[in-house]
PDB file of C-alpha atoms in Angstrom:
ATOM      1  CA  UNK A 732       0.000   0.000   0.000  1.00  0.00           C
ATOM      2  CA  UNK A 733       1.191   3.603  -0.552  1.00  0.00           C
ATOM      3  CA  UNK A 734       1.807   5.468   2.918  1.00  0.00           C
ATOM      4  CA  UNK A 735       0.976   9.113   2.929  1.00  0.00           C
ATOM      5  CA  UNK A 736       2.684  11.587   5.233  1.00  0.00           C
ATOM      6  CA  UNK A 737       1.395  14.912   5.826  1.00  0.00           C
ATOM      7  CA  UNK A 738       2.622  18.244   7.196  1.00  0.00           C
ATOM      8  CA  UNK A 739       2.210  21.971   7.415  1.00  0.00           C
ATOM      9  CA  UNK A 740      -1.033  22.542   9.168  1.00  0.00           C
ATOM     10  CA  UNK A 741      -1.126  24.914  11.945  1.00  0.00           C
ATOM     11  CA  UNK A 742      -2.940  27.850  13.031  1.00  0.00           C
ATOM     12  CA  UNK A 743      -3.719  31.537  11.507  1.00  0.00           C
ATOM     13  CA  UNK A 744      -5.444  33.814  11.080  1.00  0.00           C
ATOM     14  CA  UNK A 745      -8.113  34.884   8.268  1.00  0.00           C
ATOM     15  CA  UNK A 746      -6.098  35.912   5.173  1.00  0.00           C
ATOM     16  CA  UNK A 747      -2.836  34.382   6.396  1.00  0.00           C
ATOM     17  CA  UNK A 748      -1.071  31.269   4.263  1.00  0.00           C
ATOM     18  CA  UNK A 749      -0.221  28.097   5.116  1.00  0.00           C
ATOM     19  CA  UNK A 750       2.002  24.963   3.047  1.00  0.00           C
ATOM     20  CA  UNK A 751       1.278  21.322   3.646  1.00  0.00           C
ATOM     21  CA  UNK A 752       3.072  18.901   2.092  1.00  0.00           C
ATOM     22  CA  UNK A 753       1.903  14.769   1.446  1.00  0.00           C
ATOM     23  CA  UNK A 754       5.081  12.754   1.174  1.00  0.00           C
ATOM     24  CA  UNK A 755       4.259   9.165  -0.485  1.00  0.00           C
ATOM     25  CA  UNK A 756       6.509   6.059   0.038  1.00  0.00           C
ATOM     26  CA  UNK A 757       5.883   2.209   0.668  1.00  0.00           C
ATOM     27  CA  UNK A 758       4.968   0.078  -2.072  1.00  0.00           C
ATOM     28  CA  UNK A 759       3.481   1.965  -4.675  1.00  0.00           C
ATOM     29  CA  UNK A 760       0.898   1.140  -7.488  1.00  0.00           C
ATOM     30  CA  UNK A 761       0.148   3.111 -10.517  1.00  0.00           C
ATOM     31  CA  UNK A 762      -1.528   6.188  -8.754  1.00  0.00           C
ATOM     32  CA  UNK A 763      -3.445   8.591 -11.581  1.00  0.00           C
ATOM     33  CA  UNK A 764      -4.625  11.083  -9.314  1.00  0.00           C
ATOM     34  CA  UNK A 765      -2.789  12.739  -5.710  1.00  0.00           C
ATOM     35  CA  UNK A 766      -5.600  15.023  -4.435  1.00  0.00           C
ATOM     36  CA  UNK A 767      -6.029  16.637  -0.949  1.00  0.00           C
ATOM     37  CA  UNK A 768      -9.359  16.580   1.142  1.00  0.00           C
ATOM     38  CA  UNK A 769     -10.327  17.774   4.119  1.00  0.00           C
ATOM     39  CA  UNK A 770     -13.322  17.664   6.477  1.00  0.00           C
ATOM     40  CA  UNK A 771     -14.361  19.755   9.271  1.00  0.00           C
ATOM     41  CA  UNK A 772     -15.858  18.809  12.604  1.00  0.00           C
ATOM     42  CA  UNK A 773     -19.915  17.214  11.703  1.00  0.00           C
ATOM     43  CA  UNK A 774     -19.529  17.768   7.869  1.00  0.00           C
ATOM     44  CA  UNK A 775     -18.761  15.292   5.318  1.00  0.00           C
ATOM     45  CA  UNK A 776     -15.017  14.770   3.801  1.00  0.00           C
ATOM     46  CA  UNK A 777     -14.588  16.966   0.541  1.00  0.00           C
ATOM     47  CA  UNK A 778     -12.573  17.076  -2.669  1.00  0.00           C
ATOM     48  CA  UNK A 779     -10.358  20.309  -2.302  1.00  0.00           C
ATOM     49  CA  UNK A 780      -7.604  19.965  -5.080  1.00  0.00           C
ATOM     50  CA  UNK A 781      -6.209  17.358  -7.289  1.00  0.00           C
ATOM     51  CA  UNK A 782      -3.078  16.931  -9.940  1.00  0.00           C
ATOM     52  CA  UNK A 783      -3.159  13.857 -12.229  1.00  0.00           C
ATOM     53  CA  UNK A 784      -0.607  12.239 -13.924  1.00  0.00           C
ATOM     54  CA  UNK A 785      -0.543  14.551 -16.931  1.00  0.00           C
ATOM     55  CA  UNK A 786      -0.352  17.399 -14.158  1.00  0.00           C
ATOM     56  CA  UNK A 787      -3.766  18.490 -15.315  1.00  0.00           C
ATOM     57  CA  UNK A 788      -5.510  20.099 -11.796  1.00  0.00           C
ATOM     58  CA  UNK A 789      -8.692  20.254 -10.395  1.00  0.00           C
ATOM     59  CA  UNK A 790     -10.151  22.682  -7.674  1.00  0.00           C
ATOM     60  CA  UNK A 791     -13.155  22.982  -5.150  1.00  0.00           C
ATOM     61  CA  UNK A 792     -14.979  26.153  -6.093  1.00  0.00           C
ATOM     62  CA  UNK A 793     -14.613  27.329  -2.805  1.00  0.00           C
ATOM     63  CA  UNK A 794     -10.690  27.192  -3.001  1.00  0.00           C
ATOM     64  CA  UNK A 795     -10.240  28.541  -6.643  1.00  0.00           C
ATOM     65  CA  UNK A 796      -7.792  31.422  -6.861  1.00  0.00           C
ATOM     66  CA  UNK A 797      -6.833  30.778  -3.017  1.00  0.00           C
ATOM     67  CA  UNK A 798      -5.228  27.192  -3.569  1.00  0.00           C
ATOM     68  CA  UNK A 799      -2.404  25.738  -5.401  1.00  0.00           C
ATOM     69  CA  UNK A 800      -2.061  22.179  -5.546  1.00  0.00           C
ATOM     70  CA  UNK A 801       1.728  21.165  -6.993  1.00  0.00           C
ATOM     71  CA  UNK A 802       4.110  17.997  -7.208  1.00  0.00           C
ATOM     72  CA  UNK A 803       7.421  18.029  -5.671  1.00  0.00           C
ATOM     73  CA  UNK A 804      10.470  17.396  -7.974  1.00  0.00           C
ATOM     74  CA  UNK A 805      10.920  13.891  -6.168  1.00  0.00           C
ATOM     75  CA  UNK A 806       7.300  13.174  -7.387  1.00  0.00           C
ATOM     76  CA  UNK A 807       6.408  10.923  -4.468  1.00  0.00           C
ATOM     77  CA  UNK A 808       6.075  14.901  -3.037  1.00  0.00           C
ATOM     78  CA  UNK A 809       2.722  16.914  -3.230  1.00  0.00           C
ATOM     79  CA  UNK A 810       2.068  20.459  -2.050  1.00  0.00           C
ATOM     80  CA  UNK A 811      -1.149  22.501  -1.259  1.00  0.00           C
ATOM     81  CA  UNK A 812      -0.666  26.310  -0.800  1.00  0.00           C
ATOM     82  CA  UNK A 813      -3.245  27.838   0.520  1.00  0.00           C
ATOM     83  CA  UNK A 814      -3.522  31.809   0.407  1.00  0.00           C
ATOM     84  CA  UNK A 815      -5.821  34.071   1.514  1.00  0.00           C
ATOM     85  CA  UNK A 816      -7.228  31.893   4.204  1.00  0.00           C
ATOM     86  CA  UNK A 817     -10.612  32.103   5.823  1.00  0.00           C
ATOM     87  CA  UNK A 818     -12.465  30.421   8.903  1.00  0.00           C
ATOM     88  CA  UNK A 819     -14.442  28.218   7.088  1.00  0.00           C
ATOM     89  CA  UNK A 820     -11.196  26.699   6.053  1.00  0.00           C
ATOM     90  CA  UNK A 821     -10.592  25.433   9.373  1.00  0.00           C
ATOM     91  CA  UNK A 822     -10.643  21.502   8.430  1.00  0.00           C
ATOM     92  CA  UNK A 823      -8.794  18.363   9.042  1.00  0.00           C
ATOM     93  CA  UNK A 824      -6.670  18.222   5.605  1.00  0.00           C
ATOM     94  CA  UNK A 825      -6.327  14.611   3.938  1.00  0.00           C
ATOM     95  CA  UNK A 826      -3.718  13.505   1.133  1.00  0.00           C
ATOM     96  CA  UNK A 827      -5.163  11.143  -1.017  1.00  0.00           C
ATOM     97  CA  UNK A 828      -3.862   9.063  -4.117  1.00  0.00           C
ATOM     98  CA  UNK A 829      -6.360   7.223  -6.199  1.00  0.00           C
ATOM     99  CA  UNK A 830      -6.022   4.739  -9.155  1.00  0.00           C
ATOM    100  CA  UNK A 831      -9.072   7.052 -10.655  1.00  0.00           C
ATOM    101  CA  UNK A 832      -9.165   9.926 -12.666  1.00  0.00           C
ATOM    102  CA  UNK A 833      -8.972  13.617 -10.511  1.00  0.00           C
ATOM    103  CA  UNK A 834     -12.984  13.678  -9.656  1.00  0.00           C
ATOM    104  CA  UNK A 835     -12.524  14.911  -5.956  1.00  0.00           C
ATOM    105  CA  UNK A 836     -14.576  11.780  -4.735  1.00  0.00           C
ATOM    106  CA  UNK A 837     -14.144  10.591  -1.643  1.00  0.00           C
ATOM    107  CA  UNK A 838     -15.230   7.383  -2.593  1.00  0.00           C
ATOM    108  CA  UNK A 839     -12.551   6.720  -5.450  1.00  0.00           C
ATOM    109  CA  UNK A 840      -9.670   7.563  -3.404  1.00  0.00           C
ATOM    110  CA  UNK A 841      -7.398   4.291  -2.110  1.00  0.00           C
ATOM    111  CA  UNK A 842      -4.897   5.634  -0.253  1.00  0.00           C
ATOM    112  CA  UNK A 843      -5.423   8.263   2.768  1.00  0.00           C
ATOM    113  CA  UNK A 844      -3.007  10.015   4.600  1.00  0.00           C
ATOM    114  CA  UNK A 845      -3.599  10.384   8.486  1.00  0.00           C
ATOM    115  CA  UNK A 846      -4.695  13.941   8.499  1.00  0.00           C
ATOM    116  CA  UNK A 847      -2.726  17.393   9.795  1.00  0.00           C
ATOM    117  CA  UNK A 848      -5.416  20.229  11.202  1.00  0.00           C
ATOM    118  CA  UNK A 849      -5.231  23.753   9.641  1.00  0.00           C
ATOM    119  CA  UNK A 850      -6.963  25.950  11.970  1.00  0.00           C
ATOM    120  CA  UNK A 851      -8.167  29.395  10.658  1.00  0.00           C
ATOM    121  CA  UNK A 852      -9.143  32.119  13.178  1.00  0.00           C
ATOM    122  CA  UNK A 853     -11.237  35.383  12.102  1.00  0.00           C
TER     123      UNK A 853
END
């Protein structure tokens, strides 16, 4: 299975910036899409950006413009930069690789990451 390792969440305030990072290792499998999701406290787990293998991306309209999802040059690294940052951002942020194509589904993803909180205070 491919571990996932993230890091970079924190706390900030609204409009601040924060970097995770998703490091992949383990045995591997021929992953299409590395996406990140997140999911606050009593909602359900959402899509928020994904790159696919052809480095086409894919965005949440609720993080377009504010979110930048980028591969490492090691490629077994992914990035999310996240600008401009408001409350309703404040989430428990998921890496994610899946086999699938870059639909932001929870339900196609097959590898999670543990999680790393991103806090955002107004």
């Amino acid at each position: 299975a491919v571990l996932l390792v993230e890091s970079g969440g924190g706390s900030v305030q609204a409009g601040g910036s924060l970097r995770l990072s998703c490091t992949a290792s383990g045995e591997t499998y021929p992953v299409y899409c590395m996406a990140w999701f997140r999911q606050a406290p009593g909602k359900e787990r959402e899509g928020v950006a994904g790159i696919d293998t052809d480095d086409r991306l894919t965005y949440a309209d609720s993080v377009k413009g504010r979110f930048t999802i980028s591969k490492g040059n090691a490629k077994n690294t992914l990035y999310l930069q996240m600008n401009s940052l408001k409350p309703e951002d404040t989430a428990m942020y998921y890496c994610a690789a899946s086999v699938w194509s870059c639909t932001l589904q929870a339900g196609r993803v097959t590898s999670w990451g543990q999680g790393t909180q991103v806090t955002v205070s107004s």
